[in-house]
CSV table of C-alpha atoms in Angstrom, one decimal:
chain,number,residue,atom,x,y,z
Z,1,MET,CA,-0.9,11.9,12.1
Z,2,THR,CA,2.2,9.6,11.6
Z,3,ILE,CA,4.6,8.8,10.0
Z,4,GLY,CA,6.1,4.8,8.6
Z,5,VAL,CA,8.5,3.4,6.6
Z,6,ILE,CA,8.2,1.9,2.7
Z,7,GLY,CA,9.9,-1.7,1.9
Z,8,LYS,CA,9.1,-4.3,-0.6
Z,9,LYS,CA,6.9,-7.7,-0.6
Z,10,LEU,CA,9.1,-10.8,-0.5
Z,11,GLY,CA,6.3,-13.5,0.1
Z,12,MET,CA,4.8,-15.1,2.5
Z,13,THR,CA,5.8,-18.0,5.5
Z,14,GLN,CA,5.4,-19.2,8.6
Z,15,ILE,CA,6.5,-19.7,12.1
Z,16,PHE,CA,6.2,-20.5,16.0
Z,17,ASP,CA,5.1,-18.7,18.7
Z,18,ASN,CA,4.7,-19.6,22.2
Z,19,ASP,CA,2.6,-22.2,22.8
Z,20,GLY,CA,3.7,-23.7,18.5
Z,21,LEU,CA,1.0,-22.9,16.8
Z,22,ALA,CA,1.8,-21.5,13.8
Z,23,VAL,CA,1.1,-18.5,12.1
Z,24,PRO,CA,0.6,-17.1,8.6
Z,25,VAL,CA,3.2,-14.1,8.5
Z,26,THR,CA,4.0,-11.9,5.4
Z,27,VAL,CA,7.3,-10.7,4.7
Z,28,ILE,CA,9.1,-7.0,4.2
Z,29,LYS,CA,11.8,-6.1,3.1
Z,30,VAL,CA,12.6,-2.3,4.3
Z,31,ASP,CA,14.9,-0.7,2.7
Z,32,THR,CA,16.5,3.0,3.7
Z,33,THR,CA,14.1,5.5,3.6
Z,34,VAL,CA,15.1,9.0,3.9
Z,35,VAL,CA,13.6,12.9,4.2
Z,36,THR,CA,14.0,14.5,1.2
Z,37,GLN,CA,11.9,17.4,1.5
Z,38,VAL,CA,10.0,19.0,4.1
Z,39,LYS,CA,6.9,20.5,3.3
Z,40,THR,CA,4.8,23.5,5.7
Z,41,VAL,CA,2.1,25.4,5.7
Z,42,ASP,CA,3.7,28.7,4.7
Z,43,THR,CA,5.3,27.1,1.9
Z,44,ASP,CA,3.2,24.4,0.1
Z,45,GLY,CA,0.1,24.8,2.1
Z,46,TYR,CA,0.2,21.6,4.0
Z,47,ASN,CA,2.4,19.9,7.0
Z,48,ALA,CA,4.3,17.0,5.5
Z,49,ILE,CA,7.5,15.2,4.9
Z,50,GLN,CA,8.7,13.5,0.8
Z,51,VAL,CA,10.6,10.6,1.1
Z,52,GLY,CA,12.7,8.4,-0.9
Z,53,THR,CA,13.3,4.9,-0.8
Z,54,ILE,CA,15.6,2.8,-3.0
Z,55,GLU,CA,18.1,4.2,-4.6
Z,56,ALA,CA,18.3,5.0,-9.0
Z,57,LYS,CA,20.5,6.4,-11.6
Z,58,GLU,CA,19.9,8.9,-13.8
Z,59,LYS,CA,18.8,7.2,-16.8
Z,60,HIS,CA,15.6,6.3,-15.2
Z,61,LEU,CA,15.0,9.1,-13.0
Z,62,THR,CA,13.5,12.5,-14.8
Z,63,LYS,CA,15.8,15.8,-15.4
Z,64,ALA,CA,13.8,16.9,-13.4
Z,65,GLU,CA,13.7,14.4,-9.5
Z,66,ILE,CA,17.0,14.7,-10.8
Z,67,GLY,CA,17.2,18.0,-10.2
Z,68,HIS,CA,15.5,17.7,-7.1
Z,69,PHE,CA,18.1,15.6,-5.4
Z,70,LYS,CA,21.1,17.3,-6.1
Z,71,LYS,CA,19.4,20.6,-4.4
Z,72,ASN,CA,19.7,19.1,-2.0
Z,73,GLY,CA,22.6,16.7,-1.5
Z,74,LEU,CA,20.9,13.3,-1.7
Z,75,ASN,CA,21.1,10.3,-3.4
Z,76,ASN,CA,18.8,9.7,-6.3
Z,77,TYR,CA,15.9,7.9,-5.2
Z,78,ARG,CA,13.5,6.0,-7.3
Z,79,HIS,CA,10.2,5.8,-4.8
Z,80,LEU,CA,9.2,8.8,-3.1
Z,81,GLN,CA,5.9,9.1,-1.3
Z,82,GLU,CA,4.7,11.5,1.4
Z,83,PHE,CA,4.1,11.5,5.1
Z,84,ARG,CA,1.7,13.7,6.8
Z,85,VAL,CA,2.8,15.6,9.9
Z,86,ASP,CA,2.2,17.5,12.9
Z,87,ASN,CA,5.9,19.0,13.9
Z,88,PRO,CA,7.6,19.5,10.3
Z,89,SER,CA,10.2,20.7,12.0
Z,90,ASP,CA,10.9,17.8,14.2
Z,91,TYR,CA,12.5,16.6,10.7
Z,92,LYS,CA,15.6,17.1,8.4
Z,93,VAL,CA,16.5,16.9,4.6
Z,94,GLY,CA,18.9,13.7,4.9
Z,95,GLN,CA,17.8,12.4,8.5
Z,96,GLU,CA,16.7,9.1,7.9
Z,97,ILE,CA,13.3,6.6,9.3
Z,98,ASP,CA,14.1,3.3,10.0
Z,99,LEU,CA,12.1,1.2,11.7
Z,100,SER,CA,12.2,2.5,14.7
Z,101,VAL,CA,8.9,3.6,13.8
Z,102,LEU,CA,6.9,1.2,14.8
Z,103,SER,CA,8.8,0.0,17.8
Z,104,ASP,CA,5.9,-0.7,20.6
Z,105,THR,CA,4.1,-1.0,18.3
Z,106,GLU,CA,1.0,-3.8,18.0
Z,107,LYS,CA,-1.3,-3.1,15.3
Z,108,VAL,CA,-0.1,-1.8,11.5
Z,109,ASP,CA,-2.1,-0.1,8.5
Z,110,VAL,CA,-0.5,-1.6,5.5
Z,111,THR,CA,-1.1,0.1,2.2
Z,112,GLY,CA,-0.5,-1.8,-1.3
Z,113,MET,CA,-1.6,-2.1,-4.7
Z,114,SER,CA,-3.7,-4.9,-4.9
Z,115,ILE,CA,-3.2,-7.9,-7.3
Z,116,GLY,CA,-4.5,-7.2,-11.7
Z,117,LYS,CA,-6.5,-9.8,-12.5
Z,118,GLY,CA,-7.9,-8.2,-16.1
Z,119,PHE,CA,-11.5,-8.0,-17.3
Z,120,GLN,CA,-13.4,-9.8,-15.3
Z,121,GLY,CA,-17.4,-10.9,-15.3
Z,122,THR,CA,-19.6,-9.9,-13.4
Z,123,VAL,CA,-19.6,-13.8,-11.0
Z,124,LYS,CA,-15.3,-12.8,-10.2
Z,125,ARG,CA,-16.1,-9.2,-10.4
Z,126,TRP,CA,-18.8,-8.5,-7.9
Z,127,ASN,CA,-19.6,-12.3,-6.7
Z,128,PHE,CA,-23.0,-12.4,-8.7
Z,129,GLY,CA,-25.3,-15.6,-8.4
Z,130,ARG,CA,-24.8,-17.3,-11.8
Z,131,GLY,CA,-28.0,-18.4,-13.6
Z,132,PRO,CA,-29.7,-21.9,-14.2
Z,133,MET,CA,-26.6,-24.5,-16.1
Z,134,ALA,CA,-29.7,-26.4,-17.4
Z,135,HIS,CA,-29.1,-27.3,-21.5
Z,136,GLY,CA,-32.1,-24.6,-22.1
Z,137,SER,CA,-30.5,-21.7,-19.9
Z,138,LYS,CA,-29.1,-19.5,-22.9
Z,139,ASN,CA,-27.7,-16.8,-18.6
Z,140,HIS,CA,-25.3,-19.3,-17.4
Z,141,ARG,CA,-22.6,-16.4,-16.1
Z,142,GLU,CA,-24.0,-13.2,-17.7
Z,143,PRO,CA,-25.0,-10.0,-15.8
Z,144,GLY,CA,-28.9,-9.9,-16.0
Z,145,SER,CA,-31.1,-6.7,-16.5
Z,146,ILE,CA,-28.8,-3.5,-16.0
Z,147,GLY,CA,-32.3,-1.5,-15.7
Z,148,ALA,CA,-35.5,-0.4,-17.2
Z,149,GLY,CA,-35.9,0.8,-20.5
Z,150,THR,CA,-39.4,2.9,-20.6
Z,151,THR,CA,-37.8,5.0,-16.9
Z,152,PRO,CA,-34.9,5.8,-16.4
Z,153,SER,CA,-33.9,4.4,-20.1
Z,154,ARG,CA,-30.7,4.4,-19.1
Z,155,VAL,CA,-27.8,2.7,-16.9
Z,156,ILE,CA,-27.3,4.5,-13.2
Z,157,LYS,CA,-23.9,5.6,-13.1
Z,158,GLY,CA,-22.6,3.5,-10.0
Z,159,LYS,CA,-24.0,-0.1,-11.7
Z,160,ARG,CA,-21.7,-2.9,-10.6
Z,161,MET,CA,-21.0,-4.5,-14.1
Z,162,ALA,CA,-18.2,-6.3,-16.0
Z,163,GLY,CA,-14.5,-4.8,-15.9
Z,164,ASN,CA,-11.3,-4.6,-15.3
Z,165,MET,CA,-10.5,-5.9,-11.3
Z,166,GLY,CA,-7.4,-5.6,-8.9
Z,167,ASN,CA,-4.6,-3.2,-9.6
Z,168,GLU,CA,-6.3,-1.0,-7.3
Z,169,ARG,CA,-5.3,1.4,-3.8
Z,170,VAL,CA,-5.6,-1.0,-0.7
Z,171,THR,CA,-5.4,-0.3,3.4
Z,172,ILE,CA,-5.6,-3.7,5.2
Z,173,THR,CA,-6.3,-2.1,9.1
Z,174,LYS,CA,-5.3,-3.4,12.0
Z,175,LEU,CA,-2.5,-6.6,10.8
Z,176,LYS,CA,-0.8,-7.6,13.6
Z,177,LEU,CA,3.0,-6.8,14.0
Z,178,VAL,CA,4.6,-10.1,14.8
Z,179,LYS,CA,8.8,-9.3,15.0
Z,180,ILE,CA,10.9,-6.8,13.9
Z,181,ASP,CA,14.5,-7.6,12.6
Z,182,SER,CA,15.7,-4.1,12.8
Z,183,GLU,CA,19.6,-6.1,11.9
Z,184,ASN,CA,18.1,-7.3,8.4
Z,185,GLY,CA,15.4,-4.5,8.4
Z,186,LEU,CA,12.6,-7.3,7.8
Z,187,VAL,CA,9.3,-6.4,9.3
Z,188,LEU,CA,7.2,-9.9,10.1
Z,189,ILE,CA,3.0,-9.0,9.3
Z,190,LYS,CA,0.2,-11.7,10.5
Z,191,GLY,CA,-1.7,-12.8,7.4
Z,192,SER,CA,-2.0,-11.6,4.2
Z,193,VAL,CA,-1.4,-7.8,2.9
Z,194,PRO,CA,-2.2,-6.1,-0.8
Z,195,GLY,CA,-0.2,-6.5,-4.3
Z,196,CYS,CA,2.6,-9.7,-5.6
Z,197,GLU,CA,5.4,-10.5,-5.0
Z,198,GLY,CA,8.3,-7.3,-5.6
Z,199,ARG,CA,5.4,-4.4,-4.8
Z,200,LEU,CA,6.1,-1.8,-2.1
Z,201,VAL,CA,3.8,-1.4,0.5
Z,202,THR,CA,3.4,1.3,3.2
Z,203,ILE,CA,3.3,0.2,7.2
Z,204,ILE,CA,1.9,2.7,9.2
Z,205,PRO,CA,0.6,1.6,13.1
Z,206,SER,CA,-2.7,1.9,13.1
Z,207,ARG,CA,-5.1,4.5,13.5
Z,208,LYS,CA,-8.0,2.3,14.7
Z,209,LYS,CA,-8.6,1.6,18.5
Z,210,TRP,CA,-6.8,-1.1,18.8
Z,211,ASN,CA,-9.8,-4.5,20.0
């Protein structure tokens, strides 16, 4: 179990490495992250810390959220998130979490909401093959059979069909951490990360073994 940082995806660009090769990177802006609550097995049934980021006005929050922040003497934050931890006693309410949690890290796991594509057919959503494109064909991009009529006389659960595509919580693991700019609060990660520009993503040190 480990903690990470929460940042806003700014977009993609490229930088040059020591060998002069262009490396595509995603730029993520990490704002101040503050511990807003410490949860323990005794009080909540599990060990975790709740963190908040991006300060907000009271008119954008619920009364419950406003009371939660006032109780702990904190500023108002728009986004709250939890990280499971082994030793919650190591953290205190009001403690700031900065980019130092990513120091000595080579690869990270990035989680975010993927870009929504709306309602899509099976060819785009599931990469189905299309039918013949000849003049007489009536099955250009149709899904085809979705099940037998007599047995089982129903559509099996989980059948890949047309529907909403994207806008799902996605985690990409073992992405290379190229650079950390602590002065400007920027993190540069090789390749693309889930979500569109302006969406929040979570960055934690990779939990899988590095290659």
